[in-house]
mmCIF file of C-alpha atoms in Angstrom:
data_model
loop_
_atom_site.group_PDB
_atom_site.id
_atom_site.type_symbol
_atom_site.label_atom_id
_atom_site.label_comp_id
_atom_site.label_asym_id
_atom_site.label_seq_id
_atom_site.Cartn_x
_atom_site.Cartn_y
_atom_site.Cartn_z
ATOM 1 C CA MET A 17 0.049 -0.211 0.301
ATOM 2 C CA ASP A 18 1.552 2.748 -1.340
ATOM 3 C CA MET A 19 1.390 6.315 1.331
ATOM 4 C CA GLY A 20 3.708 8.330 -0.642
ATOM 5 C CA SER A 21 1.833 11.744 -1.683
ATOM 6 C CA GLN A 22 2.254 14.075 -4.296
ATOM 7 C CA ASN A 23 0.053 16.798 -3.364
ATOM 8 C CA PRO A 24 1.131 17.670 0.245
ATOM 9 C CA LEU A 25 -1.545 19.063 2.117
ATOM 10 C CA LYS A 26 -2.744 20.106 5.916
ATOM 11 C CA VAL A 27 -4.919 18.134 7.332
ATOM 12 C CA LEU A 28 -6.166 18.836 10.417
ATOM 13 C CA VAL A 29 -7.630 15.190 12.655
ATOM 14 C CA VAL A 30 -10.455 16.417 14.573
ATOM 15 C CA GLY A 31 -9.777 13.122 17.572
ATOM 16 C CA GLY A 32 -6.778 12.791 16.461
ATOM 17 C CA ALA A 33 -5.438 11.497 19.742
ATOM 18 C CA GLY A 34 -7.465 8.016 19.761
ATOM 19 C CA TYR A 35 -7.682 4.644 18.690
ATOM 20 C CA ILE A 36 -7.921 5.485 14.636
ATOM 21 C CA GLY A 37 -7.800 8.373 14.020
ATOM 22 C CA SER A 38 -3.934 8.261 15.524
ATOM 23 C CA HIS A 39 -3.755 6.126 13.209
ATOM 24 C CA VAL A 40 -4.323 8.707 10.465
ATOM 25 C CA VAL A 41 -2.040 10.577 11.405
ATOM 26 C CA TYR A 42 0.585 8.279 10.592
ATOM 27 C CA ASP A 43 -0.359 7.668 7.675
ATOM 28 C CA LEU A 44 -0.664 11.584 6.788
ATOM 29 C CA ILE A 45 2.560 11.801 8.039
ATOM 30 C CA ARG A 46 3.979 8.758 6.781
ATOM 31 C CA ALA A 47 2.535 10.027 2.960
ATOM 32 C CA GLY A 48 4.772 13.496 3.351
ATOM 33 C CA HIS A 49 0.999 16.296 4.493
ATOM 34 C CA ASP A 50 1.064 18.585 7.497
ATOM 35 C CA VAL A 51 -0.925 17.328 10.457
ATOM 36 C CA ALA A 52 -2.515 19.387 13.210
ATOM 37 C CA VAL A 53 -4.570 17.283 15.778
ATOM 38 C CA ALA A 54 -7.548 18.761 17.851
ATOM 39 C CA ASP A 55 -8.381 16.081 20.554
ATOM 40 C CA ASN A 56 -9.897 16.742 24.671
ATOM 41 C CA LEU A 57 -8.610 13.457 25.594
ATOM 42 C CA SER A 58 -11.041 12.594 27.241
ATOM 43 C CA THR A 59 -11.043 9.518 25.575
ATOM 44 C CA GLY A 60 -7.865 9.550 23.527
ATOM 45 C CA MET A 61 -4.323 9.197 25.036
ATOM 46 C CA ARG A 62 -1.763 11.943 24.117
ATOM 47 C CA ALA A 63 0.885 9.940 23.599
ATOM 48 C CA ALA A 64 -0.301 8.424 20.602
ATOM 49 C CA VAL A 65 -0.586 11.805 19.175
ATOM 50 C CA HIS A 66 2.478 11.199 16.559
ATOM 51 C CA PRO A 67 5.647 13.138 17.700
ATOM 52 C CA ASN A 68 5.338 15.571 13.831
ATOM 53 C CA ALA A 69 1.990 16.441 14.791
ATOM 54 C CA ARG A 70 1.534 19.630 16.014
ATOM 55 C CA PHE A 71 -1.078 19.273 19.002
ATOM 56 C CA TYR A 72 -4.454 21.505 21.002
ATOM 57 C CA GLN A 73 -6.132 20.147 23.181
ATOM 58 C CA ALA A 74 -9.627 21.435 22.800
ATOM 59 C CA ASP A 75 -12.735 20.146 22.443
ATOM 60 C CA ILE A 76 -15.209 19.739 19.436
ATOM 61 C CA THR A 77 -17.805 21.114 21.419
ATOM 62 C CA ARG A 78 -16.795 24.865 22.413
ATOM 63 C CA LEU A 79 -16.578 26.902 19.725
ATOM 64 C CA GLU A 80 -13.709 29.116 20.568
ATOM 65 C CA GLU A 81 -11.306 26.421 21.725
ATOM 66 C CA ILE A 82 -11.768 25.241 18.008
ATOM 67 C CA THR A 83 -12.088 28.237 16.364
ATOM 68 C CA ASN A 84 -8.672 29.174 18.046
ATOM 69 C CA VAL A 85 -6.825 25.951 16.715
ATOM 70 C CA PHE A 86 -7.807 27.271 12.919
ATOM 71 C CA SER A 87 -6.640 31.073 14.162
ATOM 72 C CA GLN A 88 -2.758 29.491 15.827
ATOM 73 C CA GLU A 89 -2.463 27.106 12.224
ATOM 74 C CA ALA A 90 -2.890 29.784 10.565
ATOM 75 C CA LYS A 91 -0.163 31.394 11.643
ATOM 76 C CA GLN A 92 1.603 28.639 11.918
ATOM 77 C CA GLY A 93 1.292 28.549 7.442
ATOM 78 C CA LYS A 94 2.860 25.951 5.932
ATOM 79 C CA LYS A 95 6.193 24.794 7.286
ATOM 80 C CA ASP A 96 9.100 22.460 4.408
ATOM 81 C CA GLY A 97 8.630 23.789 1.244
ATOM 82 C CA PHE A 98 4.265 23.757 2.429
ATOM 83 C CA GLU A 99 3.124 27.372 0.038
ATOM 84 C CA ALA A 100 0.878 29.628 2.326
ATOM 85 C CA PRO A 101 -2.895 27.697 2.122
ATOM 86 C CA SER A 102 -5.543 30.291 1.181
ATOM 87 C CA SER A 103 -6.761 28.690 4.960
ATOM 88 C CA PRO A 104 -5.588 27.511 7.421
ATOM 89 C CA ILE A 105 -6.733 23.658 6.837
ATOM 90 C CA ASP A 106 -7.061 22.078 3.471
ATOM 91 C CA VAL A 107 -9.156 19.226 5.365
ATOM 92 C CA VAL A 108 -10.429 18.732 8.257
ATOM 93 C CA MET A 109 -10.644 15.146 9.804
ATOM 94 C CA HIS A 110 -13.102 13.970 12.517
ATOM 95 C CA PHE A 111 -12.828 11.828 14.650
ATOM 96 C CA ALA A 112 -13.914 12.843 17.675
ATOM 97 C CA ALA A 113 -17.253 10.583 18.569
ATOM 98 C CA LYS A 114 -18.401 8.940 21.560
ATOM 99 C CA LEU A 115 -19.250 5.185 20.290
ATOM 100 C CA ASP A 116 -19.972 2.468 22.468
ATOM 101 C CA VAL A 117 -23.712 1.536 21.194
ATOM 102 C CA ALA A 118 -24.514 0.222 24.808
ATOM 103 C CA GLU A 119 -22.998 3.261 26.596
ATOM 104 C CA SER A 120 -25.278 5.543 23.862
ATOM 105 C CA VAL A 121 -28.706 3.830 25.255
ATOM 106 C CA ASP A 122 -27.835 4.933 28.649
ATOM 107 C CA GLN A 123 -26.347 7.985 27.920
ATOM 108 C CA PRO A 124 -28.740 9.329 25.151
ATOM 109 C CA LEU A 125 -27.916 13.382 26.063
ATOM 110 C CA GLN A 126 -23.930 12.527 26.033
ATOM 111 C CA TYR A 127 -23.649 11.159 23.327
ATOM 112 C CA TYR A 128 -26.581 13.557 21.371
ATOM 113 C CA HIS A 129 -24.478 16.857 22.522
ATOM 114 C CA ASN A 130 -21.257 14.462 20.965
ATOM 115 C CA ASN A 131 -21.932 13.762 18.006
ATOM 116 C CA VAL A 132 -24.516 16.655 16.799
ATOM 117 C CA GLU A 133 -23.580 19.408 18.586
ATOM 118 C CA GLY A 134 -19.716 18.773 18.209
ATOM 119 C CA VAL A 135 -20.641 18.484 14.006
ATOM 120 C CA ARG A 136 -22.078 21.286 14.550
ATOM 121 C CA VAL A 137 -19.606 23.658 16.145
ATOM 122 C CA LEU A 138 -16.562 22.191 13.653
ATOM 123 C CA LEU A 139 -18.977 22.936 10.436
ATOM 124 C CA ASP A 140 -19.731 25.978 11.981
ATOM 125 C CA ALA A 141 -15.455 26.972 13.178
ATOM 126 C CA MET A 142 -14.834 25.743 9.640
ATOM 127 C CA LEU A 143 -17.235 28.065 7.784
ATOM 128 C CA LEU A 144 -15.339 31.084 9.541
ATOM 129 C CA ALA A 145 -12.234 30.694 8.773
ATOM 130 C CA GLN A 146 -13.316 28.964 5.327
ATOM 131 C CA VAL A 147 -11.857 25.924 5.364
ATOM 132 C CA LYS A 148 -14.110 24.142 2.243
ATOM 133 C CA ASN A 149 -12.668 20.350 2.800
ATOM 134 C CA ILE A 150 -14.126 17.731 5.500
ATOM 135 C CA VAL A 151 -13.950 14.137 6.349
ATOM 136 C CA PHE A 152 -16.064 12.610 8.568
ATOM 137 C CA SER A 153 -16.064 9.493 10.357
ATOM 138 C CA SER A 154 -19.672 7.276 10.546
ATOM 139 C CA THR A 155 -20.070 4.115 10.590
ATOM 140 C CA ALA A 156 -22.738 1.141 9.673
ATOM 141 C CA ALA A 157 -25.105 1.525 12.732
ATOM 142 C CA VAL A 158 -26.502 3.582 10.244
ATOM 143 C CA TYR A 159 -28.137 1.178 9.264
ATOM 144 C CA GLY A 160 -29.299 -0.240 11.979
ATOM 145 C CA ASP A 161 -30.429 -3.784 11.925
ATOM 146 C CA PRO A 162 -31.722 -3.625 7.765
ATOM 147 C CA SER A 163 -33.871 -7.176 6.677
ATOM 148 C CA VAL A 164 -31.261 -7.999 3.982
ATOM 149 C CA GLN A 165 -29.007 -9.923 4.463
ATOM 150 C CA GLU A 166 -26.766 -9.102 1.716
ATOM 151 C CA PRO A 167 -23.884 -7.171 1.872
ATOM 152 C CA ILE A 168 -24.968 -3.759 2.161
ATOM 153 C CA LYS A 169 -24.827 -1.071 -0.166
ATOM 154 C CA GLU A 170 -24.957 3.246 0.230
ATOM 155 C CA ASP A 171 -28.653 3.371 -0.396
ATOM 156 C CA THR A 172 -30.058 1.119 2.488
ATOM 157 C CA GLU A 173 -33.311 1.738 4.035
ATOM 158 C CA LEU A 174 -31.066 4.154 7.147
ATOM 159 C CA THR A 175 -33.000 2.788 10.531
ATOM 160 C CA PRO A 176 -30.050 2.587 12.628
ATOM 161 C CA ILE A 177 -31.846 1.157 16.182
ATOM 162 C CA ASN A 178 -29.262 3.166 19.125
ATOM 163 C CA PRO A 179 -29.011 6.629 19.772
ATOM 164 C CA TYR A 180 -25.002 5.817 18.469
ATOM 165 C CA GLY A 181 -26.223 5.175 15.184
ATOM 166 C CA ALA A 182 -29.055 8.291 15.816
ATOM 167 C CA SER A 183 -26.677 10.547 16.209
ATOM 168 C CA LYS A 184 -23.741 9.682 12.749
ATOM 169 C CA LEU A 185 -27.021 9.610 11.513
ATOM 170 C CA ALA A 186 -28.269 13.085 12.323
ATOM 171 C CA ALA A 187 -24.619 14.783 11.814
ATOM 172 C CA GLU A 188 -24.312 13.514 8.177
ATOM 173 C CA GLN A 189 -27.147 15.071 7.534
ATOM 174 C CA LEU A 190 -26.118 18.180 8.713
ATOM 175 C CA ILE A 191 -22.915 17.624 6.768
ATOM 176 C CA GLN A 192 -24.173 17.439 4.131
ATOM 177 C CA TRP A 193 -27.331 19.544 4.192
ATOM 178 C CA THR A 194 -24.292 22.449 5.377
ATOM 179 C CA ALA A 195 -22.117 21.174 2.574
ATOM 180 C CA SER A 196 -25.196 21.941 0.317
ATOM 181 C CA ALA A 197 -25.164 25.539 1.548
ATOM 182 C CA ASN A 198 -21.987 26.646 1.627
ATOM 183 C CA ASP A 199 -20.390 25.190 -0.513
ATOM 184 C CA ILE A 200 -18.186 22.196 1.046
ATOM 185 C CA ASN A 201 -16.653 19.245 -0.361
ATOM 186 C CA TYR A 202 -17.575 16.222 2.110
ATOM 187 C CA ALA A 203 -16.508 12.100 2.049
ATOM 188 C CA ILE A 204 -18.536 10.913 5.226
ATOM 189 C CA LEU A 205 -16.759 7.576 4.972
ATOM 190 C CA ARG A 206 -19.516 4.568 6.534
ATOM 191 C CA TYR A 207 -16.707 1.683 8.236
ATOM 192 C CA PHE A 208 -17.638 -1.415 9.368
ATOM 193 C CA ASN A 209 -15.598 -2.837 12.917
ATOM 194 C CA ALA A 210 -11.432 -0.990 12.725
ATOM 195 C CA SER A 211 -9.985 -3.250 14.505
ATOM 196 C CA GLY A 212 -5.866 -5.006 14.399
ATOM 197 C CA ALA A 213 -2.508 -2.360 15.397
ATOM 198 C CA ASP A 214 -0.102 -0.245 13.246
ATOM 199 C CA ASP A 215 2.213 -2.328 11.441
ATOM 200 C CA SER A 216 5.312 -0.534 13.118
ATOM 201 C CA LEU A 217 3.521 -1.236 17.242
ATOM 202 C CA LYS A 218 3.899 2.070 18.007
ATOM 203 C CA ILE A 219 -0.084 2.837 17.870
ATOM 204 C CA GLY A 220 -3.110 0.694 18.609
ATOM 205 C CA LEU A 221 -6.619 0.396 20.605
ATOM 206 C CA GLU A 222 -5.635 1.104 24.061
ATOM 207 C CA LYS A 223 -8.815 1.600 26.431
ATOM 208 C CA PRO A 224 -9.518 1.789 30.180
ATOM 209 C CA LYS A 225 -12.905 0.146 29.246
ATOM 210 C CA TYR A 226 -12.632 -2.521 25.900
ATOM 211 C CA THR A 227 -15.927 -3.335 24.047
ATOM 212 C CA HIS A 228 -14.433 -4.208 20.980
ATOM 213 C CA LEU A 229 -15.123 -8.169 19.804
ATOM 214 C CA ILE A 230 -11.414 -9.058 18.645
ATOM 215 C CA PRO A 231 -8.980 -6.830 21.411
ATOM 216 C CA LEU A 232 -11.530 -7.908 24.133
ATOM 217 C CA ALA A 233 -10.353 -11.478 22.221
ATOM 218 C CA VAL A 234 -6.909 -11.700 22.637
ATOM 219 C CA ARG A 235 -6.647 -9.861 26.138
ATOM 220 C CA ALA A 236 -8.640 -12.834 26.955
ATOM 221 C CA ALA A 237 -6.062 -15.268 25.406
ATOM 222 C CA LEU A 238 -2.971 -13.911 27.459
ATOM 223 C CA GLY A 239 -5.502 -13.298 30.148
ATOM 224 C CA LEU A 240 -5.915 -10.414 30.566
ATOM 225 C CA GLU A 241 -8.931 -10.080 31.072
ATOM 226 C CA ASP A 242 -10.986 -13.592 32.464
ATOM 227 C CA SER A 243 -12.884 -14.774 29.996
ATOM 228 C CA LEU A 244 -15.209 -12.967 26.481
ATOM 229 C CA LYS A 245 -18.283 -12.675 26.265
ATOM 230 C CA ILE A 246 -20.434 -14.237 23.313
ATOM 231 C CA PHE A 247 -23.669 -12.113 23.918
ATOM 232 C CA GLY A 248 -26.460 -14.441 22.527
ATOM 233 C CA ASP A 249 -25.409 -18.059 20.112
ATOM 234 C CA ASP A 250 -29.741 -17.769 18.978
ATOM 235 C CA TRP A 251 -29.118 -15.118 16.353
ATOM 236 C CA PRO A 252 -29.771 -16.022 12.803
ATOM 237 C CA THR A 253 -26.975 -16.461 11.620
ATOM 238 C CA HIS A 254 -25.183 -19.925 10.519
ATOM 239 C CA ASP A 255 -23.327 -20.446 13.156
ATOM 240 C CA GLY A 256 -25.498 -18.555 16.848
ATOM 241 C CA SER A 257 -23.389 -16.070 16.711
ATOM 242 C CA CYS A 258 -23.994 -12.341 15.951
ATOM 243 C CA VAL A 259 -21.801 -11.054 12.307
ATOM 244 C CA ARG A 260 -19.486 -8.580 11.151
ATOM 245 C CA ASP A 261 -17.515 -7.422 8.914
ATOM 246 C CA TYR A 262 -13.699 -6.394 10.142
ATOM 247 C CA ILE A 263 -11.658 -4.604 9.058
ATOM 248 C CA HIS A 264 -7.882 -3.337 9.600
ATOM 249 C CA VAL A 265 -7.425 0.050 10.959
ATOM 250 C CA SER A 266 -5.340 0.025 8.471
ATOM 251 C CA ASP A 267 -6.831 -0.521 5.737
ATOM 252 C CA LEU A 268 -9.455 2.042 6.910
ATOM 253 C CA SER A 269 -6.647 4.619 7.375
ATOM 254 C CA TYR A 270 -5.363 4.297 3.808
ATOM 255 C CA ALA A 271 -9.158 4.989 2.840
ATOM 256 C CA HIS A 272 -8.936 8.305 4.419
ATOM 257 C CA LEU A 273 -5.763 9.692 2.875
ATOM 258 C CA LEU A 274 -7.418 9.144 -0.022
ATOM 259 C CA ALA A 275 -10.453 10.985 0.029
ATOM 260 C CA ALA A 276 -8.450 13.765 1.061
ATOM 261 C CA ASP A 277 -6.834 14.019 -1.981
ATOM 262 C CA TYR A 278 -10.066 12.968 -3.454
ATOM 263 C CA LEU A 279 -11.916 16.183 -2.026
ATOM 264 C CA VAL A 280 -9.217 18.587 -3.409
ATOM 265 C CA GLN A 281 -9.138 17.187 -6.875
ATOM 266 C CA LYS A 282 -12.052 16.877 -7.544
ATOM 267 C CA GLN A 283 -13.691 19.634 -5.817
ATOM 268 C CA ASP A 284 -16.374 17.078 -5.127
ATOM 269 C CA SER A 285 -18.433 14.683 -2.531
ATOM 270 C CA LEU A 286 -18.868 11.525 -1.922
ATOM 271 C CA LEU A 287 -20.192 9.088 0.706
ATOM 272 C CA VAL A 288 -19.503 5.281 0.687
ATOM 273 C CA ASN A 289 -18.735 2.450 2.578
ATOM 274 C CA LEU A 290 -15.613 0.469 4.193
ATOM 275 C CA GLY A 291 -15.157 -2.299 4.961
ATOM 276 C CA THR A 292 -14.203 -5.909 3.391
ATOM 277 C CA GLU A 293 -17.325 -7.495 2.241
ATOM 278 C CA HIS A 294 -16.288 -10.578 4.404
ATOM 279 C CA GLY A 295 -18.900 -10.994 7.121
ATOM 280 C CA SER A 296 -17.090 -13.586 10.178
ATOM 281 C CA SER A 297 -19.347 -14.408 13.188
ATOM 282 C CA VAL A 298 -18.017 -13.511 17.039
ATOM 283 C CA LYS A 299 -16.991 -17.535 17.205
ATOM 284 C CA GLU A 300 -15.343 -17.333 13.316
ATOM 285 C CA ILE A 301 -13.447 -14.954 15.769
ATOM 286 C CA ILE A 302 -12.743 -16.670 18.499
ATOM 287 C CA ALA A 303 -11.278 -19.912 16.106
ATOM 288 C CA ALA A 304 -8.564 -17.245 14.268
ATOM 289 C CA VAL A 305 -7.807 -15.704 17.702
ATOM 290 C CA GLU A 306 -6.533 -20.013 19.168
ATOM 291 C CA ARG A 307 -4.642 -20.169 16.129
ATOM 292 C CA LEU A 308 -2.528 -18.542 18.220
ATOM 293 C CA ARG A 309 -3.371 -19.262 21.907
ATOM 294 C CA LEU A 310 -6.743 -20.333 23.881
ATOM 295 C CA CYS A 311 -9.381 -18.159 24.263
ATOM 296 C CA PRO A 312 -11.692 -18.898 27.031
ATOM 297 C CA TYR A 313 -15.359 -17.939 26.473
ATOM 298 C CA GLN A 314 -18.738 -18.230 28.693
ATOM 299 C CA VAL A 315 -22.266 -17.307 26.494
ATOM 300 C CA VAL A 316 -24.356 -14.295 28.064
ATOM 301 C CA GLY A 317 -28.162 -12.630 27.176
ATOM 302 C CA ARG A 318 -27.969 -10.526 23.663
ATOM 303 C CA ARG A 319 -26.924 -7.497 24.073
ATOM 304 C CA GLN A 320 -29.739 -3.901 23.753
ATOM 305 C CA GLY A 321 -28.936 -2.461 20.211
ATOM 306 C CA ASP A 322 -27.232 -4.728 18.655
ATOM 307 C CA PRO A 323 -27.800 -6.001 14.673
ATOM 308 C CA ALA A 324 -27.505 -9.683 13.828
ATOM 309 C CA ILE A 325 -25.856 -9.385 10.784
ATOM 310 C CA LEU A 326 -23.627 -5.946 9.014
ATOM 311 C CA ILE A 327 -21.459 -7.233 5.881
ATOM 312 C CA ALA A 328 -20.948 -4.165 3.612
ATOM 313 C CA ASP A 329 -20.981 -3.486 -0.179
ATOM 314 C CA ALA A 330 -17.614 -1.688 -0.482
ATOM 315 C CA GLN A 331 -18.338 -1.479 -4.628
ATOM 316 C CA LYS A 332 -18.482 3.060 -4.469
ATOM 317 C CA ALA A 333 -15.160 3.247 -2.693
ATOM 318 C CA ARG A 334 -13.639 0.861 -5.027
ATOM 319 C CA HIS A 335 -14.871 2.883 -8.337
ATOM 320 C CA LEU A 336 -14.572 6.177 -6.710
ATOM 321 C CA LEU A 337 -11.203 6.014 -4.771
ATOM 322 C CA GLY A 338 -9.514 3.065 -5.937
ATOM 323 C CA TRP A 339 -9.756 1.465 -2.205
ATOM 324 C CA LYS A 340 -10.461 -1.547 -1.802
ATOM 325 C CA ALA A 341 -9.394 -3.253 1.476
ATOM 326 C CA GLU A 342 -6.840 -5.931 1.575
ATOM 327 C CA ARG A 343 -5.695 -7.526 4.987
ATOM 328 C CA THR A 344 -7.656 -10.601 6.553
ATOM 329 C CA VAL A 345 -9.180 -11.132 9.087
ATOM 330 C CA ASN A 346 -6.017 -13.355 11.164
ATOM 331 C CA ASP A 347 -3.767 -10.307 9.827
ATOM 332 C CA ILE A 348 -5.740 -8.434 12.263
ATOM 333 C CA VAL A 349 -6.067 -10.693 15.659
ATOM 334 C CA GLU A 350 -1.773 -11.392 14.543
ATOM 335 C CA SER A 351 -1.715 -7.572 14.545
ATOM 336 C CA ASP A 352 -3.897 -7.147 17.387
ATOM 337 C CA MET A 353 -1.811 -10.568 19.707
ATOM 338 C CA ARG A 354 1.649 -8.891 18.174
ATOM 339 C CA TYR A 355 0.912 -5.045 19.564
ATOM 340 C CA ARG A 356 -0.354 -6.403 22.933
ATOM 341 C CA LEU A 357 2.411 -8.640 23.666
ATOM 342 C CA ALA A 358 4.800 -6.138 22.457
ATOM 343 C CA ALA A 359 3.505 -3.650 25.587
ATOM 344 C CA ASP A 360 6.679 -3.890 27.926
ATOM 345 C CA GLU A 361 9.411 -3.955 24.705
ATOM 346 C CA ARG A 362 8.024 0.300 24.611
ATOM 347 C CA SER A 363 6.995 2.586 26.766
ATOM 348 C CA VAL A 364 3.233 2.171 28.319
ATOM 349 C CA LEU A 365 0.479 4.566 26.498
ATOM 350 C CA ALA A 366 -0.839 6.884 29.526
ATOM 351 C CA TRP A 367 -3.931 7.928 30.560
ATOM 352 C CA GLU A 368 -3.975 11.349 30.557
#
């Protein structure tokens, strides 16, 4: 996968201290882009931010804090051969959402405040700074529990079944309406299930409380969790466990670089799914982990807000961006396990 770019950009990554955001920052810098990161560190880690990225501790829901970031970046100009931009930033990338489905069911007000109001404030700040391009990290949760079982296309009916998915759909619509009224270009990228770690093993998924299946399974196999919980084994799937489309975080990250180039070069907008177009059940993920180590697990009741099957149709991303996922579920599991086994060989990322 070629990370090089013929068109270096100045990019602001909002939520760049989080899991996916930090991987995108690493890949942007590898590709020669000029990167600033804004994050309130409520769930992200300062230590996960690439040392060559400028960092601002700022809250996306506070207009004065975000406008200050744009103001400071306008003073920076572009360094090391970058031409001065007409606006302080070429492309904004948004990764600053709350994203725990179960938590969203318990705390819908907080999710709408952060995930919708935060996007409204960011768009307001972009308009004030005359920034014209935004890449938005969205989610397959906007589809809800589709009645169709084949891979999900972008025009599948949008019926989210939890506050997380509903808040992300509202944010998508807000971006689209604002873009239409103000000549902004957007790339809305609907992720399926991101997992894995960067090849450098310097960054991966680190959380005080894990909710993602693959790191939970790996941690159980390494003895860092008592056991993995399977939320129901009576779903209408081939083995009774939920089926998801798992995509390596580095494949996902690369799509953001392609999307940024698309916005700047084409001066047009797009909305695409990002997935492998292949589903794996919870039990199949356990089997992938057990290729490496035994994974203890227990079956518990279904979790509220979970659909049975979510698999992407990613043909549109292939057509518009020339992108496709390259890594397998086994690759994802192996990278996550290598990252956790390498913990003693690198500085432990401290929560701030």
